[in-house]
mmCIF file as gemmi writes it, N, C-alpha and C atoms, coordinates in Angstrom:
data_model
loop_
_atom_site.group_PDB
_atom_site.id
_atom_site.type_symbol
_atom_site.label_atom_id
_atom_site.label_alt_id
_atom_site.label_comp_id
_atom_site.label_asym_id
_atom_site.label_entity_id
_atom_site.label_seq_id
_atom_site.pdbx_PDB_ins_code
_atom_site.Cartn_x
_atom_site.Cartn_y
_atom_site.Cartn_z
_atom_site.occupancy
_atom_site.B_iso_or_equiv
_atom_site.pdbx_formal_charge
_atom_site.auth_seq_id
_atom_site.auth_asym_id
_atom_site.pdbx_PDB_model_num
ATOM 1 N N . MET Axp A 1 ? 73.93 88.257 128.473 1 0 ? 1 A 1
ATOM 2 C CA . MET Axp A 1 ? 74.856 87.401 127.762 1 0 ? 1 A 1
ATOM 3 C C . MET Axp A 1 ? 74.612 87.517 126.255 1 0 ? 1 A 1
ATOM 4 N N . LYS Axp A 2 ? 75.714 87.607 125.473 1 0 ? 2 A 1
ATOM 5 C CA . LYS Axp A 2 ? 75.594 87.74 124.031 1 0 ? 2 A 1
ATOM 6 C C . LYS Axp A 2 ? 75.228 86.399 123.406 1 0 ? 2 A 1
ATOM 7 N N . ALA Axp A 3 ? 74.388 86.459 122.382 1 0 ? 3 A 1
ATOM 8 C CA . ALA Axp A 3 ? 73.99 85.241 121.687 1 0 ? 3 A 1
ATOM 9 C C . ALA Axp A 3 ? 75.041 84.837 120.653 1 0 ? 3 A 1
ATOM 10 N N . THR Axp A 4 ? 75.772 85.814 120.094 1 0 ? 4 A 1
ATOM 11 C CA . THR Axp A 4 ? 76.785 85.512 119.084 1 0 ? 4 A 1
ATOM 12 C C . THR Axp A 4 ? 78.132 86.085 119.515 1 0 ? 4 A 1
ATOM 13 N N . ALA Axp A 5 ? 79.178 85.448 119.062 1 0 ? 5 A 1
ATOM 14 C CA . ALA Axp A 5 ? 80.53 85.905 119.393 1 0 ? 5 A 1
ATOM 15 C C . ALA Axp A 5 ? 80.944 87.021 118.45 1 0 ? 5 A 1
ATOM 16 N N . ASP Axp A 6 ? 81.799 87.923 118.954 1 0 ? 6 A 1
ATOM 17 C CA . ASP Axp A 6 ? 82.359 88.966 118.107 1 0 ? 6 A 1
ATOM 18 C C . ASP Axp A 6 ? 83.287 88.312 117.09 1 0 ? 6 A 1
ATOM 19 N N . SER Axp A 7 ? 83.378 88.919 115.9 1 0 ? 7 A 1
ATOM 20 C CA . SER Axp A 7 ? 84.282 88.369 114.89 1 0 ? 7 A 1
ATOM 21 C C . SER Axp A 7 ? 84.757 89.473 113.962 1 0 ? 7 A 1
ATOM 22 N N . ILE Axp A 8 ? 85.864 89.187 113.268 1 0 ? 8 A 1
ATOM 23 C CA . ILE Axp A 8 ? 86.422 90.108 112.284 1 0 ? 8 A 1
ATOM 24 C C . ILE Axp A 8 ? 87.064 89.276 111.18 1 0 ? 8 A 1
ATOM 25 N N . SER Axp A 9 ? 86.895 89.72 109.936 1 0 ? 9 A 1
ATOM 26 C CA . SER Axp A 9 ? 87.498 89.023 108.802 1 0 ? 9 A 1
ATOM 27 C C . SER Axp A 9 ? 88.59 89.889 108.197 1 0 ? 9 A 1
ATOM 28 N N . ILE Axp A 10 ? 89.454 89.278 107.385 1 0 ? 10 A 1
ATOM 29 C CA . ILE Axp A 10 ? 90.524 90.005 106.699 1 0 ? 10 A 1
ATOM 30 C C . ILE Axp A 10 ? 90.702 89.427 105.301 1 0 ? 10 A 1
ATOM 31 N N . THR Axp A 11 ? 90.787 90.324 104.309 1 0 ? 11 A 1
ATOM 32 C CA . THR Axp A 11 ? 91.022 89.925 102.931 1 0 ? 11 A 1
ATOM 33 C C . THR Axp A 11 ? 92.024 90.879 102.302 1 0 ? 11 A 1
ATOM 34 N N . PRO Axp A 12 ? 93.179 90.38 101.819 1 0 ? 12 A 1
ATOM 35 C CA . PRO Axp A 12 ? 94.122 91.255 101.129 1 0 ? 12 A 1
ATOM 36 C C . PRO Axp A 12 ? 93.68 91.458 99.682 1 0 ? 12 A 1
ATOM 37 N N . ASN Axp A 13 ? 94.007 92.635 99.106 1 0 ? 13 A 1
ATOM 38 C CA . ASN Axp A 13 ? 93.647 92.852 97.703 1 0 ? 13 A 1
ATOM 39 C C . ASN Axp A 13 ? 94.569 92.065 96.775 1 0 ? 13 A 1
ATOM 40 N N . ARG Axp A 14 ? 95.75 91.679 97.263 1 0 ? 14 A 1
ATOM 41 C CA . ARG Axp A 14 ? 96.676 90.837 96.504 1 0 ? 14 A 1
ATOM 42 C C . ARG Axp A 14 ? 97.389 89.9 97.475 1 0 ? 14 A 1
ATOM 43 N N . THR Axp A 15 ? 97.692 88.683 97.025 1 0 ? 15 A 1
ATOM 44 C CA . THR Axp A 15 ? 98.39 87.742 97.896 1 0 ? 15 A 1
ATOM 45 C C . THR Axp A 15 ? 99.853 87.584 97.499 1 0 ? 15 A 1
ATOM 46 N N . THR Axp A 16 ? 100.251 88.157 96.373 1 0 ? 16 A 1
ATOM 47 C CA . THR Axp A 16 ? 101.647 88.168 95.946 1 0 ? 16 A 1
ATOM 48 C C . THR Axp A 16 ? 101.995 89.575 95.502 1 0 ? 16 A 1
ATOM 49 N N . ILE Axp A 17 ? 103.06 90.127 96.085 1 0 ? 17 A 1
ATOM 50 C CA . ILE Axp A 17 ? 103.47 91.489 95.746 1 0 ? 17 A 1
ATOM 51 C C . ILE Axp A 17 ? 104.984 91.55 95.601 1 0 ? 17 A 1
ATOM 52 N N . LYS Axp A 18 ? 105.476 92.663 95.09 1 0 ? 18 A 1
ATOM 53 C CA . LYS Axp A 18 ? 106.913 92.927 95.046 1 0 ? 18 A 1
ATOM 54 C C . LYS Axp A 18 ? 107.273 93.709 96.302 1 0 ? 18 A 1
ATOM 55 N N . ALA Axp A 19 ? 108.5 93.525 96.802 1 0 ? 19 A 1
ATOM 56 C CA . ALA Axp A 19 ? 108.955 94.233 97.998 1 0 ? 19 A 1
ATOM 57 C C . ALA Axp A 19 ? 108.775 95.731 97.811 1 0 ? 19 A 1
ATOM 58 N N . GLY Axp A 20 ? 108.181 96.379 98.789 1 0 ? 20 A 1
ATOM 59 C CA . GLY Axp A 20 ? 107.934 97.818 98.742 1 0 ? 20 A 1
ATOM 60 C C . GLY Axp A 20 ? 106.552 98.184 98.237 1 0 ? 20 A 1
ATOM 61 N N . ASP Axp A 21 ? 105.797 97.204 97.728 1 0 ? 21 A 1
ATOM 62 C CA . ASP Axp A 21 ? 104.434 97.467 97.263 1 0 ? 21 A 1
ATOM 63 C C . ASP Axp A 21 ? 103.472 97.578 98.448 1 0 ? 21 A 1
ATOM 64 N N . THR Axp A 22 ? 102.381 98.268 98.206 1 0 ? 22 A 1
ATOM 65 C CA . THR Axp A 22 ? 101.351 98.445 99.226 1 0 ? 22 A 1
ATOM 66 C C . THR Axp A 22 ? 100.256 97.397 99.048 1 0 ? 22 A 1
ATOM 67 N N . VAL Axp A 23 ? 99.803 96.86 100.163 1 0 ? 23 A 1
ATOM 68 C CA . VAL Axp A 23 ? 98.693 95.906 100.19 1 0 ? 23 A 1
ATOM 69 C C . VAL Axp A 23 ? 97.546 96.56 100.938 1 0 ? 23 A 1
ATOM 70 N N . THR Axp A 24 ? 96.337 96.397 100.421 1 0 ? 24 A 1
ATOM 71 C CA . THR Axp A 24 ? 95.142 96.895 101.094 1 0 ? 24 A 1
ATOM 72 C C . THR Axp A 24 ? 94.39 95.708 101.687 1 0 ? 24 A 1
ATOM 73 N N . PHE Axp A 25 ? 94.066 95.81 102.956 1 0 ? 25 A 1
ATOM 74 C CA . PHE Axp A 25 ? 93.296 94.778 103.643 1 0 ? 25 A 1
ATOM 75 C C . PHE Axp A 25 ? 91.915 95.33 103.947 1 0 ? 25 A 1
ATOM 76 N N . THR Axp A 26 ? 90.9 94.55 103.652 1 0 ? 26 A 1
ATOM 77 C CA . THR Axp A 26 ? 89.525 94.943 103.957 1 0 ? 26 A 1
ATOM 78 C C . THR Axp A 26 ? 88.872 93.815 104.736 1 0 ? 26 A 1
ATOM 79 N N . GLY Axp A 27 ? 87.798 94.151 105.405 1 0 ? 27 A 1
ATOM 80 C CA . GLY Axp A 27 ? 87.08 93.125 106.142 1 0 ? 27 A 1
ATOM 81 C C . GLY Axp A 27 ? 85.822 93.666 106.772 1 0 ? 27 A 1
ATOM 82 N N . ARG Axp A 28 ? 85.107 92.757 107.395 1 0 ? 28 A 1
ATOM 83 C CA . ARG Axp A 28 ? 83.87 93.105 108.078 1 0 ? 28 A 1
ATOM 84 C C . ARG Axp A 28 ? 83.95 92.603 109.509 1 0 ? 28 A 1
ATOM 85 N N . THR Axp A 29 ? 83.223 93.275 110.361 1 0 ? 29 A 1
ATOM 86 C CA . THR Axp A 29 ? 83.189 92.891 111.763 1 0 ? 29 A 1
ATOM 87 C C . THR Axp A 29 ? 81.762 92.516 112.146 1 0 ? 29 A 1
ATOM 88 N N . LYS Axp A 30 ? 81.662 91.765 113.22 1 0 ? 30 A 1
ATOM 89 C CA . LYS Axp A 30 ? 80.35 91.4 113.76 1 0 ? 30 A 1
ATOM 90 C C . LYS Axp A 30 ? 80.432 91.561 115.273 1 0 ? 30 A 1
ATOM 91 N N . GLY Axp A 31 ? 79.535 92.358 115.828 1 0 ? 31 A 1
ATOM 92 C CA . GLY Axp A 31 ? 79.484 92.534 117.274 1 0 ? 31 A 1
ATOM 93 C C . GLY Axp A 31 ? 80.471 93.545 117.825 1 0 ? 31 A 1
ATOM 94 N N . LEU Axp A 32 ? 81.234 94.219 116.961 1 0 ? 32 A 1
ATOM 95 C CA . LEU Axp A 32 ? 82.223 95.202 117.418 1 0 ? 32 A 1
ATOM 96 C C . LEU Axp A 32 ? 81.683 96.611 117.187 1 0 ? 32 A 1
ATOM 97 N N . ARG Axp A 33 ? 82.026 97.53 118.065 1 0 ? 33 A 1
ATOM 98 C CA . ARG Axp A 33 ? 81.517 98.897 118 1 0 ? 33 A 1
ATOM 99 C C . ARG Axp A 33 ? 82.13 99.677 116.839 1 0 ? 33 A 1
ATOM 100 N N . ILE Axp A 34 ? 81.314 100.497 116.21 1 0 ? 34 A 1
ATOM 101 C CA . ILE Axp A 34 ? 81.81 101.426 115.201 1 0 ? 34 A 1
ATOM 102 C C . ILE Axp A 34 ? 82.782 102.367 115.904 1 0 ? 34 A 1
ATOM 103 N N . GLY Axp A 35 ? 83.935 102.616 115.285 1 0 ? 35 A 1
ATOM 104 C CA . GLY Axp A 35 ? 84.96 103.452 115.887 1 0 ? 35 A 1
ATOM 105 C C . GLY Axp A 35 ? 86.028 102.67 116.637 1 0 ? 35 A 1
ATOM 106 N N . SER Axp A 36 ? 85.833 101.341 116.796 1 0 ? 36 A 1
ATOM 107 C CA . SER Axp A 36 ? 86.847 100.508 117.442 1 0 ? 36 A 1
ATOM 108 C C . SER Axp A 36 ? 88.108 100.48 116.577 1 0 ? 36 A 1
ATOM 109 N N . THR Axp A 37 ? 89.275 100.436 117.222 1 0 ? 37 A 1
ATOM 110 C CA . THR Axp A 37 ? 90.549 100.436 116.494 1 0 ? 37 A 1
ATOM 111 C C . THR Axp A 37 ? 90.902 99.037 116.004 1 0 ? 37 A 1
ATOM 112 N N . VAL Axp A 38 ? 91.198 98.953 114.7 1 0 ? 38 A 1
ATOM 113 C CA . VAL Axp A 38 ? 91.633 97.71 114.053 1 0 ? 38 A 1
ATOM 114 C C . VAL Axp A 38 ? 93.153 97.794 113.893 1 0 ? 38 A 1
ATOM 115 N N . VAL Axp A 39 ? 93.875 96.78 114.38 1 0 ? 39 A 1
ATOM 116 C CA . VAL Axp A 39 ? 95.337 96.762 114.326 1 0 ? 39 A 1
ATOM 117 C C . VAL Axp A 39 ? 95.797 95.592 113.463 1 0 ? 39 A 1
ATOM 118 N N . LEU Axp A 40 ? 96.7 95.868 112.506 1 0 ? 40 A 1
ATOM 119 C CA . LEU Axp A 40 ? 97.29 94.82 111.677 1 0 ? 40 A 1
ATOM 120 C C . LEU Axp A 40 ? 98.502 94.252 112.408 1 0 ? 40 A 1
ATOM 121 N N . GLU Axp A 41 ? 98.596 92.915 112.454 1 0 ? 41 A 1
ATOM 122 C CA . GLU Axp A 41 ? 99.715 92.252 113.109 1 0 ? 41 A 1
ATOM 123 C C . GLU Axp A 41 ? 100.406 91.295 112.146 1 0 ? 41 A 1
ATOM 124 N N . ARG Axp A 42 ? 101.726 91.129 112.347 1 0 ? 42 A 1
ATOM 125 C CA . ARG Axp A 42 ? 102.552 90.224 111.539 1 0 ? 42 A 1
ATOM 126 C C . ARG Axp A 42 ? 103.143 89.16 112.464 1 0 ? 42 A 1
ATOM 127 N N . TYR Axp A 43 ? 103.161 87.93 111.988 1 0 ? 43 A 1
ATOM 128 C CA . TYR Axp A 43 ? 103.755 86.845 112.776 1 0 ? 43 A 1
ATOM 129 C C . TYR Axp A 43 ? 105.242 86.773 112.456 1 0 ? 43 A 1
ATOM 130 N N . ASN Axp A 44 ? 106.093 86.864 113.479 1 0 ? 44 A 1
ATOM 131 C CA . ASN Axp A 44 ? 107.542 86.876 113.26 1 0 ? 44 A 1
ATOM 132 C C . ASN Axp A 44 ? 108.192 85.5 113.469 1 0 ? 44 A 1
ATOM 133 N N . GLY Axp A 45 ? 107.38 84.468 113.559 1 0 ? 45 A 1
ATOM 134 C CA . GLY Axp A 45 ? 107.905 83.126 113.783 1 0 ? 45 A 1
ATOM 135 C C . GLY Axp A 45 ? 107.714 82.648 115.21 1 0 ? 45 A 1
ATOM 136 N N . LYS Axp A 46 ? 107.558 83.601 116.129 1 0 ? 46 A 1
ATOM 137 C CA . LYS Axp A 46 ? 107.338 83.268 117.541 1 0 ? 46 A 1
ATOM 138 C C . LYS Axp A 46 ? 106.125 83.984 118.114 1 0 ? 46 A 1
ATOM 139 N N . ASN Axp A 47 ? 105.966 85.262 117.735 1 0 ? 47 A 1
ATOM 140 C CA . ASN Axp A 47 ? 104.906 86.09 118.312 1 0 ? 47 A 1
ATOM 141 C C . ASN Axp A 47 ? 104.22 86.915 117.234 1 0 ? 47 A 1
ATOM 142 N N . TRP Axp A 48 ? 103.032 87.398 117.569 1 0 ? 48 A 1
ATOM 143 C CA . TRP Axp A 48 ? 102.337 88.353 116.717 1 0 ? 48 A 1
ATOM 144 C C . TRP Axp A 48 ? 102.782 89.749 117.142 1 0 ? 48 A 1
ATOM 145 N N . VAL Axp A 49 ? 103.24 90.543 116.169 1 0 ? 49 A 1
ATOM 146 C CA . VAL Axp A 49 ? 103.765 91.881 116.427 1 0 ? 49 A 1
ATOM 147 C C . VAL Axp A 49 ? 102.885 92.904 115.72 1 0 ? 49 A 1
ATOM 148 N N . ALA Axp A 50 ? 102.434 93.911 116.461 1 0 ? 50 A 1
ATOM 149 C CA . ALA Axp A 50 ? 101.592 94.96 115.877 1 0 ? 50 A 1
ATOM 150 C C . ALA Axp A 50 ? 102.408 95.813 114.909 1 0 ? 50 A 1
ATOM 151 N N . LEU Axp A 51 ? 101.85 96.073 113.745 1 0 ? 51 A 1
ATOM 152 C CA . LEU Axp A 51 ? 102.454 96.977 112.779 1 0 ? 51 A 1
ATOM 153 C C . LEU Axp A 51 ? 101.883 98.373 112.992 1 0 ? 51 A 1
ATOM 154 N N . LYS Axp A 52 ? 102.421 99.359 112.311 1 0 ? 52 A 1
ATOM 155 C CA . LYS Axp A 52 ? 101.938 100.728 112.461 1 0 ? 52 A 1
ATOM 156 C C . LYS Axp A 52 ? 100.628 100.969 111.712 1 0 ? 52 A 1
ATOM 157 N N . ALA Axp A 53 ? 100.146 99.966 110.996 1 0 ? 53 A 1
ATOM 158 C CA . ALA Axp A 53 ? 98.921 100.093 110.219 1 0 ? 53 A 1
ATOM 159 C C . ALA Axp A 53 ? 97.699 99.886 111.111 1 0 ? 53 A 1
ATOM 160 N N . THR Axp A 54 ? 96.921 100.941 111.308 1 0 ? 54 A 1
ATOM 161 C CA . THR Axp A 54 ? 95.677 100.854 112.08 1 0 ? 54 A 1
ATOM 162 C C . THR Axp A 54 ? 94.597 101.634 111.358 1 0 ? 54 A 1
ATOM 163 N N . THR Axp A 55 ? 93.361 101.342 111.697 1 0 ? 55 A 1
ATOM 164 C CA . THR Axp A 55 ? 92.211 102.071 111.183 1 0 ? 55 A 1
ATOM 165 C C . THR Axp A 55 ? 91.086 101.876 112.191 1 0 ? 55 A 1
ATOM 166 N N . VAL Axp A 56 ? 89.891 102.321 111.86 1 0 ? 56 A 1
ATOM 167 C CA . VAL Axp A 56 ? 88.75 102.127 112.751 1 0 ? 56 A 1
ATOM 168 C C . VAL Axp A 56 ? 87.615 101.43 112.007 1 0 ? 56 A 1
ATOM 169 N N . VAL Axp A 57 ? 86.752 100.778 112.771 1 0 ? 57 A 1
ATOM 170 C CA . VAL Axp A 57 ? 85.558 100.15 112.212 1 0 ? 57 A 1
ATOM 171 C C . VAL Axp A 57 ? 84.606 101.267 111.793 1 0 ? 57 A 1
ATOM 172 N N . LYS Axp A 58 ? 84.169 101.216 110.531 1 0 ? 58 A 1
ATOM 173 C CA . LYS Axp A 58 ? 83.29 102.25 109.988 1 0 ? 58 A 1
ATOM 174 C C . LYS Axp A 58 ? 81.825 101.846 110.087 1 0 ? 58 A 1
ATOM 175 N N . LYS Axp A 59 ? 80.967 102.801 109.793 1 0 ? 59 A 1
ATOM 176 C CA . LYS Axp A 59 ? 79.532 102.519 109.728 1 0 ? 59 A 1
ATOM 177 C C . LYS Axp A 59 ? 79.334 101.399 108.71 1 0 ? 59 A 1
ATOM 178 N N . GLY Axp A 60 ? 78.517 100.447 109.031 1 0 ? 60 A 1
ATOM 179 C CA . GLY Axp A 60 ? 78.343 99.28 108.184 1 0 ? 60 A 1
ATOM 180 C C . GLY Axp A 60 ? 79.24 98.129 108.624 1 0 ? 60 A 1
ATOM 181 N N . SER Axp A 61 ? 79.995 98.344 109.718 1 0 ? 61 A 1
ATOM 182 C CA . SER Axp A 61 ? 80.851 97.318 110.33 1 0 ? 61 A 1
ATOM 183 C C . SER Axp A 61 ? 81.962 96.831 109.406 1 0 ? 61 A 1
ATOM 184 N N . SER Axp A 62 ? 82.531 97.739 108.595 1 0 ? 62 A 1
ATOM 185 C CA . SER Axp A 62 ? 83.628 97.372 107.707 1 0 ? 62 A 1
ATOM 186 C C . SER Axp A 62 ? 84.865 98.194 108.049 1 0 ? 62 A 1
ATOM 187 N N . TYR Axp A 63 ? 85.996 97.781 107.488 1 0 ? 63 A 1
ATOM 188 C CA . TYR Axp A 63 ? 87.233 98.543 107.655 1 0 ? 63 A 1
ATOM 189 C C . TYR Axp A 63 ? 88.096 98.35 106.413 1 0 ? 63 A 1
ATOM 190 N N . SER Axp A 64 ? 89.065 99.218 106.244 1 0 ? 64 A 1
ATOM 191 C CA . SER Axp A 64 ? 90.049 99.123 105.175 1 0 ? 64 A 1
ATOM 192 C C . SER Axp A 64 ? 91.338 99.733 105.694 1 0 ? 64 A 1
ATOM 193 N N . LEU Axp A 65 ? 92.454 99.051 105.485 1 0 ? 65 A 1
ATOM 194 C CA . LEU Axp A 65 ? 93.742 99.625 105.878 1 0 ? 65 A 1
ATOM 195 C C . LEU Axp A 65 ? 94.808 99.213 104.883 1 0 ? 65 A 1
ATOM 196 N N . HIS Axp A 66 ? 95.884 99.992 104.836 1 0 ? 66 A 1
ATOM 197 C CA . HIS Axp A 66 ? 96.961 99.79 103.872 1 0 ? 66 A 1
ATOM 198 C C . HIS Axp A 66 ? 98.285 99.647 104.617 1 0 ? 66 A 1
ATOM 199 N N . THR Axp A 67 ? 99.186 98.85 104.053 1 0 ? 67 A 1
ATOM 200 C CA . THR Axp A 67 ? 100.539 98.753 104.591 1 0 ? 67 A 1
ATOM 201 C C . THR Axp A 67 ? 101.497 98.413 103.458 1 0 ? 67 A 1
ATOM 202 N N . THR Axp A 68 ? 102.751 98.761 103.642 1 0 ? 68 A 1
ATOM 203 C CA . THR Axp A 68 ? 103.799 98.447 102.68 1 0 ? 68 A 1
ATOM 204 C C . THR Axp A 68 ? 104.661 97.35 103.278 1 0 ? 68 A 1
ATOM 205 N N . LEU Axp A 69 ? 104.858 96.278 102.515 1 0 ? 69 A 1
ATOM 206 C CA . LEU Axp A 69 ? 105.674 95.153 102.982 1 0 ? 69 A 1
ATOM 207 C C . LEU Axp A 69 ? 106.993 95.133 102.222 1 0 ? 69 A 1
ATOM 208 N N . THR Axp A 70 ? 108.096 94.971 102.949 1 0 ? 70 A 1
ATOM 209 C CA . THR Axp A 70 ? 109.419 95.011 102.321 1 0 ? 70 A 1
ATOM 210 C C . THR Axp A 70 ? 110.237 93.735 102.533 1 0 ? 70 A 1
ATOM 211 N N . THR Axp A 71 ? 109.901 92.94 103.539 1 0 ? 71 A 1
ATOM 212 C CA . THR Axp A 71 ? 110.655 91.722 103.824 1 0 ? 71 A 1
ATOM 213 C C . THR Axp A 71 ? 110.196 90.605 102.892 1 0 ? 71 A 1
ATOM 214 N N . LYS Axp A 72 ? 111.142 90.079 102.115 1 0 ? 72 A 1
ATOM 215 C CA . LYS Axp A 72 ? 110.79 89.041 101.144 1 0 ? 72 A 1
ATOM 216 C C . LYS Axp A 72 ? 110.44 87.73 101.832 1 0 ? 72 A 1
ATOM 217 N N . GLY Axp A 73 ? 109.523 86.989 101.19 1 0 ? 73 A 1
ATOM 218 C CA . GLY Axp A 73 ? 109.077 85.705 101.709 1 0 ? 73 A 1
ATOM 219 C C . GLY Axp A 73 ? 107.6 85.746 102.044 1 0 ? 73 A 1
ATOM 220 N N . ALA Axp A 74 ? 107.122 84.65 102.605 1 0 ? 74 A 1
ATOM 221 C CA . ALA Axp A 74 ? 105.72 84.55 103.004 1 0 ? 74 A 1
ATOM 222 C C . ALA Axp A 74 ? 105.531 85.263 104.335 1 0 ? 74 A 1
ATOM 223 N N . THR Axp A 75 ? 104.599 86.196 104.365 1 0 ? 75 A 1
ATOM 224 C CA . THR Axp A 75 ? 104.315 86.969 105.577 1 0 ? 75 A 1
ATOM 225 C C . THR Axp A 75 ? 102.912 86.638 106.048 1 0 ? 75 A 1
ATOM 226 N N . LYS Axp A 76 ? 102.8 86.156 107.278 1 0 ? 76 A 1
ATOM 227 C CA . LYS Axp A 76 ? 101.503 85.818 107.858 1 0 ? 76 A 1
ATOM 228 C C . LYS Axp A 76 ? 100.995 87.056 108.603 1 0 ? 76 A 1
ATOM 229 N N . LEU Axp A 77 ? 99.762 87.472 108.291 1 0 ? 77 A 1
ATOM 230 C CA . LEU Axp A 77 ? 99.175 88.675 108.875 1 0 ? 77 A 1
ATOM 231 C C . LEU Axp A 77 ? 97.772 88.398 109.392 1 0 ? 77 A 1
ATOM 232 N N . ARG Axp A 78 ? 97.353 89.208 110.365 1 0 ? 78 A 1
ATOM 233 C CA . ARG Axp A 78 ? 95.995 89.137 110.896 1 0 ? 78 A 1
ATOM 234 C C . ARG Axp A 78 ? 95.62 90.521 111.42 1 0 ? 78 A 1
ATOM 235 N N . VAL Axp A 79 ? 94.346 90.71 111.727 1 0 ? 79 A 1
ATOM 236 C CA . VAL Axp A 79 ? 93.898 91.95 112.353 1 0 ? 79 A 1
ATOM 237 C C . VAL Axp A 79 ? 93.258 91.624 113.693 1 0 ? 79 A 1
ATOM 238 N N . THR Axp A 80 ? 93.345 92.598 114.605 1 0 ? 80 A 1
ATOM 239 C CA . THR Axp A 80 ? 92.741 92.431 115.921 1 0 ? 80 A 1
ATOM 240 C C . THR Axp A 80 ? 91.97 93.69 116.291 1 0 ? 80 A 1
ATOM 241 N N . VAL Axp A 81 ? 90.935 93.492 117.065 1 0 ? 81 A 1
ATOM 242 C CA . VAL Axp A 81 ? 90.204 94.576 117.726 1 0 ? 81 A 1
ATOM 243 C C . VAL Axp A 81 ? 90.048 94.101 119.164 1 0 ? 81 A 1
ATOM 244 N N . GLY Axp A 82 ? 90.874 94.653 120.045 1 0 ? 82 A 1
ATOM 245 C CA . GLY Axp A 82 ? 90.875 94.17 121.422 1 0 ? 82 A 1
ATOM 246 C C . GLY Axp A 82 ? 91.255 92.704 121.448 1 0 ? 82 A 1
ATOM 247 N N . LYS Axp A 83 ? 90.386 91.867 122.021 1 0 ? 83 A 1
ATOM 248 C CA . LYS Axp A 83 ? 90.661 90.43 122.1 1 0 ? 83 A 1
ATOM 249 C C . LYS Axp A 83 ? 90.087 89.653 120.923 1 0 ? 83 A 1
ATOM 250 N N . THR Axp A 84 ? 89.417 90.35 120.007 1 0 ? 84 A 1
ATOM 251 C CA . THR Axp A 84 ? 88.848 89.694 118.828 1 0 ? 84 A 1
ATOM 252 C C . THR Axp A 84 ? 89.911 89.643 117.736 1 0 ? 84 A 1
ATOM 253 N N . VAL Axp A 85 ? 90.155 88.448 117.212 1 0 ? 85 A 1
ATOM 254 C CA . VAL Axp A 85 ? 91.25 88.221 116.27 1 0 ? 85 A 1
ATOM 255 C C . VAL Axp A 85 ? 90.714 87.546 115.004 1 0 ? 85 A 1
ATOM 256 N N . SER Axp A 86 ? 91.221 87.998 113.846 1 0 ? 86 A 1
ATOM 257 C CA . SER Axp A 86 ? 90.836 87.355 112.587 1 0 ? 86 A 1
ATOM 258 C C . SER Axp A 86 ? 91.653 86.096 112.369 1 0 ? 86 A 1
ATOM 259 N N . ALA Axp A 87 ? 91.222 85.296 111.415 1 0 ? 87 A 1
ATOM 260 C CA . ALA Axp A 87 ? 92.049 84.185 110.953 1 0 ? 87 A 1
ATOM 261 C C . ALA Axp A 87 ? 93.223 84.801 110.198 1 0 ? 87 A 1
ATOM 262 N N . PRO Axp A 88 ? 94.409 84.179 110.237 1 0 ? 88 A 1
ATOM 263 C CA . PRO Axp A 88 ? 95.55 84.752 109.518 1 0 ? 88 A 1
ATOM 264 C C . PRO Axp A 88 ? 95.45 84.553 108.004 1 0 ? 88 A 1
ATOM 265 N N . VAL Axp A 89 ? 96.085 85.476 107.27 1 0 ? 89 A 1
ATOM 266 C CA . VAL Axp A 89 ? 96.224 85.362 105.819 1 0 ? 89 A 1
ATOM 267 C C . VAL Axp A 89 ? 97.713 85.462 105.499 1 0 ? 89 A 1
ATOM 268 N N . THR Axp A 90 ? 98.115 84.942 104.355 1 0 ? 90 A 1
ATOM 269 C CA . THR Axp A 90 ? 99.524 84.988 103.957 1 0 ? 90 A 1
ATOM 270 C C . THR Axp A 90 ? 99.669 85.811 102.693 1 0 ? 90 A 1
ATOM 271 N N . VAL Axp A 91 ? 100.625 86.748 102.737 1 0 ? 91 A 1
ATOM 272 C CA . VAL Axp A 91 ? 100.984 87.546 101.573 1 0 ? 91 A 1
ATOM 273 C C . VAL Axp A 91 ? 102.441 87.224 101.26 1 0 ? 91 A 1
ATOM 274 N N . THR Axp A 92 ? 102.721 86.834 100.013 1 0 ? 92 A 1
ATOM 275 C CA . THR Axp A 92 ? 104.08 86.515 99.601 1 0 ? 92 A 1
ATOM 276 C C . THR Axp A 92 ? 104.727 87.737 98.993 1 0 ? 92 A 1
ATOM 277 N N . VAL Axp A 93 ? 105.897 88.12 99.527 1 0 ? 93 A 1
ATOM 278 C CA . VAL Axp A 93 ? 106.633 89.277 99.046 1 0 ? 93 A 1
ATOM 279 C C . VAL Axp A 93 ? 107.813 88.769 98.232 1 0 ? 93 A 1
ATOM 280 N N . GLN Axp A 94 ? 107.882 89.196 96.954 1 0 ? 94 A 1
ATOM 281 C CA . GLN Axp A 94 ? 108.957 88.738 96.064 1 0 ? 94 A 1
ATOM 282 C C . GLN Axp A 94 ? 110.047 89.772 95.935 1 0 ? 94 A 1
């Protein structure tokens, strides 16, 4: 039995962008295997939908991924690795 729960964090490099700009998300993981796939998800008001932005957990238990956001307004995003989910962050697209 594991003593600690798996976890993943997410931090955007900017929280306000112009439509079409790229946002970089970085974070650290705990208890997740190096090479595990990190998937960026967007909340559409009802469900979390996977975006095409993915990367893998690197040595040192960190990750970095980029995506371009075009829909104006507040966009709620999170990352997942299997069943491990980060807390959501909001990026405002102007």
